[in-house]
XYZ file of C-alpha atoms in Angstrom:
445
model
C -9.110 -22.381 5.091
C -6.531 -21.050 6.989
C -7.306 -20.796 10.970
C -7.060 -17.202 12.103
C -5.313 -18.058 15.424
C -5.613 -14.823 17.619
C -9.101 -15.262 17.139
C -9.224 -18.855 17.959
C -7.763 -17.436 21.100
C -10.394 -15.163 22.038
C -13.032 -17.894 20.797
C -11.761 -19.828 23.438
C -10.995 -17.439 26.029
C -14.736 -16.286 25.695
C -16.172 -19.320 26.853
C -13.815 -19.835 29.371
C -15.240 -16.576 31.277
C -18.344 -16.958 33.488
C -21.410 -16.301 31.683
C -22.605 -12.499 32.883
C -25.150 -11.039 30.779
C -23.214 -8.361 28.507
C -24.198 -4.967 28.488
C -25.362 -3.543 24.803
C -22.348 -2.076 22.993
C -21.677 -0.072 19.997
C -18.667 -0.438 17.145
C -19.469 2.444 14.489
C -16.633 1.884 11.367
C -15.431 5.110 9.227
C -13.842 5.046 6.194
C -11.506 7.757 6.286
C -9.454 6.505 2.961
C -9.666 8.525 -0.386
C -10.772 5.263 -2.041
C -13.438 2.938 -1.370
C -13.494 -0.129 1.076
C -15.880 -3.000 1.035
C -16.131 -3.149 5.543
C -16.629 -6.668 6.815
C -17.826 -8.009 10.320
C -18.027 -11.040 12.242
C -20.849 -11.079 13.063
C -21.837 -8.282 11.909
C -21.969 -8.624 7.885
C -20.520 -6.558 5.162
C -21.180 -2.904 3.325
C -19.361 -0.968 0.522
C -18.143 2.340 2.345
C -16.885 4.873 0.190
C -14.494 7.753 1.768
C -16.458 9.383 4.935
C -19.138 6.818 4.772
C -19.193 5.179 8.006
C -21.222 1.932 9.173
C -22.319 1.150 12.986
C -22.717 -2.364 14.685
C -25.453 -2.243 17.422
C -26.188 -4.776 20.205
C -22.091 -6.028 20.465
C -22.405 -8.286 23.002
C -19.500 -10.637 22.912
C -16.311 -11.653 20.664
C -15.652 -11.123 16.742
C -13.395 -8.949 14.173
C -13.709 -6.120 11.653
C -11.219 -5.861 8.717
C -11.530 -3.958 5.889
C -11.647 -5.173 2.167
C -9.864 -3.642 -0.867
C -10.418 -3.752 -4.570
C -13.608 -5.639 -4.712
C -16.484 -6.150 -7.387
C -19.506 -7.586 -6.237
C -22.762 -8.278 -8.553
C -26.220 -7.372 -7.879
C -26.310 -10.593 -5.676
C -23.377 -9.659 -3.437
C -21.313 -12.444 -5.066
C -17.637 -11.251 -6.385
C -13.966 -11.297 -5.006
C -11.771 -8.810 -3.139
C -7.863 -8.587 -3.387
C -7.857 -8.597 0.372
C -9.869 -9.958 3.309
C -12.321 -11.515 0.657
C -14.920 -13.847 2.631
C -15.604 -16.426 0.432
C -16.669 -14.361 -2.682
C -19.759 -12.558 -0.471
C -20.187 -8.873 0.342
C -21.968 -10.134 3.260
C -19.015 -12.145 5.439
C -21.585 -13.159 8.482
C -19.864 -16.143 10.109
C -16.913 -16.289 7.728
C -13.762 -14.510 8.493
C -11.347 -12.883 5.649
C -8.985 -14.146 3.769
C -5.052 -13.142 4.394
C -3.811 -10.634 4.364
C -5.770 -8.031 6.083
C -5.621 -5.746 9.410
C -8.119 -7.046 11.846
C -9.580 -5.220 14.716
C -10.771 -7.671 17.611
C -12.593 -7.479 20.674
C -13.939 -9.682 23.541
C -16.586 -7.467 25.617
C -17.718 -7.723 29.505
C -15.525 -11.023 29.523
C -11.834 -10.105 30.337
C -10.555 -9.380 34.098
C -13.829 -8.971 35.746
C -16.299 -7.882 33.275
C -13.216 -5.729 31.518
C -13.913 -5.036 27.420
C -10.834 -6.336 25.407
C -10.008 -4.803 22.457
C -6.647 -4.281 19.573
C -5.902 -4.054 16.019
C -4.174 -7.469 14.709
C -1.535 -7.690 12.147
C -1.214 -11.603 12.696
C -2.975 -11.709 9.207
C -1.079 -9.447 7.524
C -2.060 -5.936 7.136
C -3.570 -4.352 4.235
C -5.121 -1.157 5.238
C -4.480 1.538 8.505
C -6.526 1.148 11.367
C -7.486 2.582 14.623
C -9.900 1.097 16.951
C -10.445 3.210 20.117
C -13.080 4.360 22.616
C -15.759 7.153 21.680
C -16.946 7.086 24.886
C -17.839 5.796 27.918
C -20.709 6.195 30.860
C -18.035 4.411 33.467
C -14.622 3.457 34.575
C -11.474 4.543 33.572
C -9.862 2.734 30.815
C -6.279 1.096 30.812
C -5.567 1.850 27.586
C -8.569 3.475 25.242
C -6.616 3.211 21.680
C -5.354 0.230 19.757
C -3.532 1.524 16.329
C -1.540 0.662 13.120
C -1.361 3.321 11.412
C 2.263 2.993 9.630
C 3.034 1.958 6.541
C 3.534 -1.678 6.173
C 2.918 -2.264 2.620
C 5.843 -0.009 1.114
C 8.646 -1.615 3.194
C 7.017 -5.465 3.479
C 9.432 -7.502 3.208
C 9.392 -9.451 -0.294
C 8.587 -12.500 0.914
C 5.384 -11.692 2.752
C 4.307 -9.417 -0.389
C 0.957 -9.894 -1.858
C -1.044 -8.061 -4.100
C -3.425 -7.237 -1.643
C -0.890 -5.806 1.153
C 1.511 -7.892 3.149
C 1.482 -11.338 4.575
C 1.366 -12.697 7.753
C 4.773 -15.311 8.074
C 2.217 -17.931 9.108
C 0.195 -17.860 5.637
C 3.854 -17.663 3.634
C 6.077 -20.125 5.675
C 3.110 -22.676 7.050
C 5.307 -23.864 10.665
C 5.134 -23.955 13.877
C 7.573 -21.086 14.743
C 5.051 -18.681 12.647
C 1.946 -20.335 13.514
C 2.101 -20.821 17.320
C -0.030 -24.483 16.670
C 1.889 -26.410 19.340
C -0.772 -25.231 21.927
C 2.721 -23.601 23.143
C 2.884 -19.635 23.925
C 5.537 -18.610 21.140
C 8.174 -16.231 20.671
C 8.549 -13.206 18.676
C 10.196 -13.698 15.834
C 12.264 -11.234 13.044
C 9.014 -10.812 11.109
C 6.836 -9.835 14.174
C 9.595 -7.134 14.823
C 9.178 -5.703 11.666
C 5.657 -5.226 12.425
C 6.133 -4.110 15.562
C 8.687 -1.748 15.042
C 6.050 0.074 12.482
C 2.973 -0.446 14.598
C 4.054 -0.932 18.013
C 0.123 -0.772 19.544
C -0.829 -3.665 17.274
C -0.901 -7.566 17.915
C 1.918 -8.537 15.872
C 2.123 -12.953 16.471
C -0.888 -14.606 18.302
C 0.889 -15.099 21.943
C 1.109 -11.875 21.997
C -0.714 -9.735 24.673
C -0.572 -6.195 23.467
C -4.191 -4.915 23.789
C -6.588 -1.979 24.870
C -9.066 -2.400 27.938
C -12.283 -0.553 29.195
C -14.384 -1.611 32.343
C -17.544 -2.565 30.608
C -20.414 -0.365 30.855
C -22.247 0.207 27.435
C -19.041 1.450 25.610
C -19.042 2.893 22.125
C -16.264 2.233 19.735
C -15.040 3.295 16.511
C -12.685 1.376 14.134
C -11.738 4.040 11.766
C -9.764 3.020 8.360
C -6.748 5.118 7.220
C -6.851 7.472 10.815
C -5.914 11.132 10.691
C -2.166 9.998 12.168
C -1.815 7.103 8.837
C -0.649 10.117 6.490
C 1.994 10.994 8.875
C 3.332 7.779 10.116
C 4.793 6.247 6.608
C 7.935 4.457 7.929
C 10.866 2.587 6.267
C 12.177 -0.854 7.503
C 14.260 -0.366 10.457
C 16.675 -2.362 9.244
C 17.493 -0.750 6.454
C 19.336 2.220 5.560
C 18.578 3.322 2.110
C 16.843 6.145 0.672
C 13.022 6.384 0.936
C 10.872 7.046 -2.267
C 7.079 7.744 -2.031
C 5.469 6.854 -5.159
C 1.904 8.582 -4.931
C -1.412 8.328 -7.427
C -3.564 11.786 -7.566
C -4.616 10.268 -10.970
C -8.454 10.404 -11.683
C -7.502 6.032 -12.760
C -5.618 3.439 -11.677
C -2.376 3.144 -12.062
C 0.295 0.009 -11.112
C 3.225 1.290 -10.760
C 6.668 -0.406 -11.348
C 9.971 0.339 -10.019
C 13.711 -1.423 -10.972
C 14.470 -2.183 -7.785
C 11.231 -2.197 -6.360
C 8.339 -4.358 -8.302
C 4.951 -3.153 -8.805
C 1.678 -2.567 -6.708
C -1.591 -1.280 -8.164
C -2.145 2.227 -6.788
C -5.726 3.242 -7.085
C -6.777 7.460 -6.508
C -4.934 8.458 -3.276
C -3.388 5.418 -3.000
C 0.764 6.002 -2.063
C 3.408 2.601 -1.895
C 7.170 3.045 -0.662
C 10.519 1.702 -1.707
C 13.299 1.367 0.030
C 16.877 1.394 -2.260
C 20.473 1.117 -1.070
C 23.299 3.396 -1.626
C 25.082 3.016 -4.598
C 21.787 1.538 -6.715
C 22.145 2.345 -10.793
C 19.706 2.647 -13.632
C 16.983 2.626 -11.436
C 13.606 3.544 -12.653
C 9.506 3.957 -11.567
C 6.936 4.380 -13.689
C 3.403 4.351 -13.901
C 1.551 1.510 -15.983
C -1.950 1.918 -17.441
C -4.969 0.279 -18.778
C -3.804 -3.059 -16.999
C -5.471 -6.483 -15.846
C -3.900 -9.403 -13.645
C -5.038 -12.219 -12.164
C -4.714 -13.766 -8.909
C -1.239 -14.770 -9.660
C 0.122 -11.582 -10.829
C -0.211 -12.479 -14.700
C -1.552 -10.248 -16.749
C -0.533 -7.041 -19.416
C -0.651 -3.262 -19.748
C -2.110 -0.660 -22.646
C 1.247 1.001 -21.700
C 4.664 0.230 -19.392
C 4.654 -3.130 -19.507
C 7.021 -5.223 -17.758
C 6.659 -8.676 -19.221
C 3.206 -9.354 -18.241
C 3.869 -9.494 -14.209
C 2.684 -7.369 -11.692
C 6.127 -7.519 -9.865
C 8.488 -5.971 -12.467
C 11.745 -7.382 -12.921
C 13.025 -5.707 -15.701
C 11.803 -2.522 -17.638
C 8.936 -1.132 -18.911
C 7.602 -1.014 -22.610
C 7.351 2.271 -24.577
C 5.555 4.165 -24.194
C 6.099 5.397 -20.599
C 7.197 8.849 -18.280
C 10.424 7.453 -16.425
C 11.778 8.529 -13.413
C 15.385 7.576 -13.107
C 18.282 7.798 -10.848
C 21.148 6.747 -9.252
C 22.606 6.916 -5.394
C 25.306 7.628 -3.595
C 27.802 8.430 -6.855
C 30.455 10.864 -7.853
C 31.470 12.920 -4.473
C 28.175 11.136 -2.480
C 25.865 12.567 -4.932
C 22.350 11.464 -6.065
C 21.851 12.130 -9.765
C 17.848 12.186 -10.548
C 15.886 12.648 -13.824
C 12.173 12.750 -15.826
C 12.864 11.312 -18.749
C 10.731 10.941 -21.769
C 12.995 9.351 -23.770
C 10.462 6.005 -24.060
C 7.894 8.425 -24.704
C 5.249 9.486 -22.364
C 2.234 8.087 -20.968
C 1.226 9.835 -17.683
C 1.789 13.036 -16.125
C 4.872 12.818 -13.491
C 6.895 14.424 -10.870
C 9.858 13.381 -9.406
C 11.203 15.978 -6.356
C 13.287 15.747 -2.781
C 11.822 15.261 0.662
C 14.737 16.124 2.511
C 15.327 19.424 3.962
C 19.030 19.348 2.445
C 17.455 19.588 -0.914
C 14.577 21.167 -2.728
C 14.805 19.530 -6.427
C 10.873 19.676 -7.989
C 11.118 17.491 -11.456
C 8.079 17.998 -13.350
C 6.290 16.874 -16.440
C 2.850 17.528 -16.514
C 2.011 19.115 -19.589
C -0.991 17.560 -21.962
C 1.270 15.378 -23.992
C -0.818 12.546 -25.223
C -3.313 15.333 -26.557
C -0.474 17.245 -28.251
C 1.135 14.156 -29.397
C 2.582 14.064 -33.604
C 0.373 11.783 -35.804
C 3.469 9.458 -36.367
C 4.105 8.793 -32.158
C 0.780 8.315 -31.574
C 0.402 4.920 -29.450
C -2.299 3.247 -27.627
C -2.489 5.081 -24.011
C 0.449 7.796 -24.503
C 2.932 9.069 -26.935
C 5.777 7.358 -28.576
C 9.358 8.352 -28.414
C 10.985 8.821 -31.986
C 13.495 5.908 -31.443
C 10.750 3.428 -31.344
C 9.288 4.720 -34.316
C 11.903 5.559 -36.760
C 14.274 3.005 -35.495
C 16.915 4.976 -37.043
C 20.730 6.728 -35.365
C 19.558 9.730 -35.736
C 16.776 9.505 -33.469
C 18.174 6.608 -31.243
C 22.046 7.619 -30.622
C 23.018 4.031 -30.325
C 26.262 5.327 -31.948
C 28.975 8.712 -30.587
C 27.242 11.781 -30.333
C 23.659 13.385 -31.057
C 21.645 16.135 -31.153
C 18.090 17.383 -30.829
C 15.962 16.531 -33.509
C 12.524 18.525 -34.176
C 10.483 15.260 -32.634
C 12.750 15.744 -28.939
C 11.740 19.463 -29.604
C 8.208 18.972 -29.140
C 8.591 16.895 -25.644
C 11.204 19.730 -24.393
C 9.328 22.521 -25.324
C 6.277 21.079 -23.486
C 8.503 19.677 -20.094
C 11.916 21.582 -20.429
C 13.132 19.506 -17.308
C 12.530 16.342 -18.712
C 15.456 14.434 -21.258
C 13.865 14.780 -24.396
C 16.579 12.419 -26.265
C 19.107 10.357 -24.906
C 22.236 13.034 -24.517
C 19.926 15.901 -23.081
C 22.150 15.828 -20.174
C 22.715 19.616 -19.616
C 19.595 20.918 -18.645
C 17.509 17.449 -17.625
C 19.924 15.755 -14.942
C 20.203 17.087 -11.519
C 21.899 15.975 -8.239
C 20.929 15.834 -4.323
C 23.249 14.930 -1.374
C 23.139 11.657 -0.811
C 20.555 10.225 1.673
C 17.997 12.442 0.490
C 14.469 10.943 0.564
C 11.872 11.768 -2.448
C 8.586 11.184 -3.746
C 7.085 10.586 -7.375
C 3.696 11.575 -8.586
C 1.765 10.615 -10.953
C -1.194 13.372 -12.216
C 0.815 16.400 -9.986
């Protein structure tokens, strides 16, 4: 098992500190997400919170953690597995801390700096979900700092080599050496990947040596760790080093979806659930879409009912038919962006595709009932089939000069007029944005 370092730290710094008696403390945990978390504490336990379901820890009286867990299924035994922060297969994690990667909150009370309370959020393993631990209140003192937070997003610009199905790693857990893992019994520098971190989340601990943290004179505090806080919606930030455009890729489905995106990958998106992608000027061909109906296992392996990409989690190349694209290309002809819907591999979920940037206000949208509507003959498992795939014939697939509409492109432009509908629907399906513009894709709009 991995050792969790910061909290070997506080381990040990708890029982270097004299022995006073702690006063009683409180930790009450909301879960403010729009999908369900499976809380864990040590000590403390385990319990399924669904959105503003919250969970409180009585009688704190010394060290431990609280991380949340994502995309779990536990039996009637609390036996089962989580993506992230899974505790060896139990619901109730008592004495066992969570697997990488997963934002921790940690605390030390009545045993820092004369009797002080110690308390941060972690990224050291890896983050998974935003998280806010701060001080509800207090009967004395005035605290040094009352908020610990990291509340950016960290999963839509990770890095691809700390990616992980369950959020991003921790360098430590990836690259397994000393500069990473601070195990020399050293203090250790920051390094490129603790910047990234703290560049997003500059209130978190971002490598174990070091010593950003929140303090309260002890005196029967109450605090709350709160999952996705108010501020997480607002603080979605891309990698400082880069200088692309930003695309939010956002599930309002009533079902999971994993999206894919050419550049990009994949990451299952669950209700409410939003990922980021980052892509340089001058990208080509580019595409996200939305893949259904799908199972992996712990090594990304797996298929889709519709869009997919190989059997991989991480797309590298396209999607199968059928599937809602949206494409586009950056920085072209006289700095342009040229964006599209296209249903020209069919259709499978609901989309739109539109600007975030206040030099441009481009809404794509395809959201009519398709897959209800959809002719006998393109009728596929999970969506609707686009005529090429069927007919395999010129006149539907234009693999040779010119081509029109045929009465099958008809019935997907008559139902989303802004989407292609064949492959040389250029005139009324392909629109442009100054370059740099940001944007967003939904899925279900």
């Amino acid at each position: 098992m991995t050792v969790i370092l910061s909290f070997v730290y506080l381990t040990i710094l708890s029982f270097s500190m004299s022995g006073q008696a702690a006063n009683l403390t409180s930790i009450e945990i909301l879960n403010n997400c729009s999908y369900t978390i499976w809380a864990a504490a040590n000590p403390g336990g385990g319990k399924q919170l669904n959105k503003g379901q919250t969970w409180t820890l009585t009688s704190v009286t010394s060290s431990g953690r609280i991380w949340g867990r994502t995309n779990c299924a536990f039996d009637d035994h609390g036996r089962g597995k989580c993506d992230s922060g899974d505790c060896g297969g139990l619901l109730e994690c008592d004495r066992r801390n969570g697997r990488a990667p997963h934002t921790v909150a940690e605390y030390l009370m009545n045993q820092v700096e004369s009797g002080n309370d110690a308390f941060f959020v972690s990224v050291v393993d890896g983050f998974n979900i935003p998280m806010e631990f701060t001080l509800s209140s207090s009967s004395s003192g005035v605290c040094g700092q009352s908020t610990s937070r990291c509340a950016g997003d960290i999963n839509g610009p990770c890095p691809i080599e700390l990616r992980d199905p369950g959020g991003c790693n921790n360098p430590c857990t990836v690259f397994r050496n000393s500069q990473f893992c601070c195990n020399t019994g050293s203090i250790c520098e920051p390094t490129s990947y603790s910047k990234f971190f703290k560049d997003l989340c500059p209130e978190a601990r971002t490598y174990p040596s070091d010593g950003t943290r929140g303090y309260c004179p002890n005196g029967r505090n109450s605090y709350k760790v709160v999952f996705c806080p108010s501020t997480a919606s607002s603080t979605i930030l891309p990698t400082p080093s880069n200088n692309g455009t930003n695309i939010d890729i956002m599930n309002i489905c009533p079902y999971t979806v994993w999206a894919a995106a050419i550049p990009g990958g994949g990451r299952r998106l669950d209700k409410g659930q939003s990922w980021s992608i980052s892509a340089n000027p001058g990208t080509t061909q580019a595409r996200i879409w939305a893949r259904t109906n799908c199972n992996f296992d712990g090594s990304g392996r797996g298929r889709c009912e519709t869009g997919d990409c190989g059997g991989v989690l991480e797309c590298q190349g396209y999607g199968q038919p059928p599937n809602t694209l949206a494409e586009y290309a950056l920085k072209q002809f006289a700095d342009q962006d040229f964006i599209d819907i296209s249903l020209v591999d069919g259709f499978n979920v609901p989309m739109e595709f539109s600007s975030t940037s206040a030099g441009c206000s481009r809404v794509l949208k395809c959201a009519a009932d398709i897959n209800g509507q959809c002719p006998n003959e393109l009728r596929a498992p999970g969506g609707c089939n686009n005529p090429c795939t069927v007919k395999k014939s010129e006149e539907y697939c234009c693999n040779n000069g010119p081509c029109g509409p045929t009465e099958l492109s008809k019935f997907f432009k008559d139902r989303c007029p802004d989407a292609y509908s064949y492959p040389q629907d250029d005139k009324t399906s392909l629109f442009t944005c100054p370059s740099g513009t940001d944007y967003k894709v939904v899925f279900c709009p």
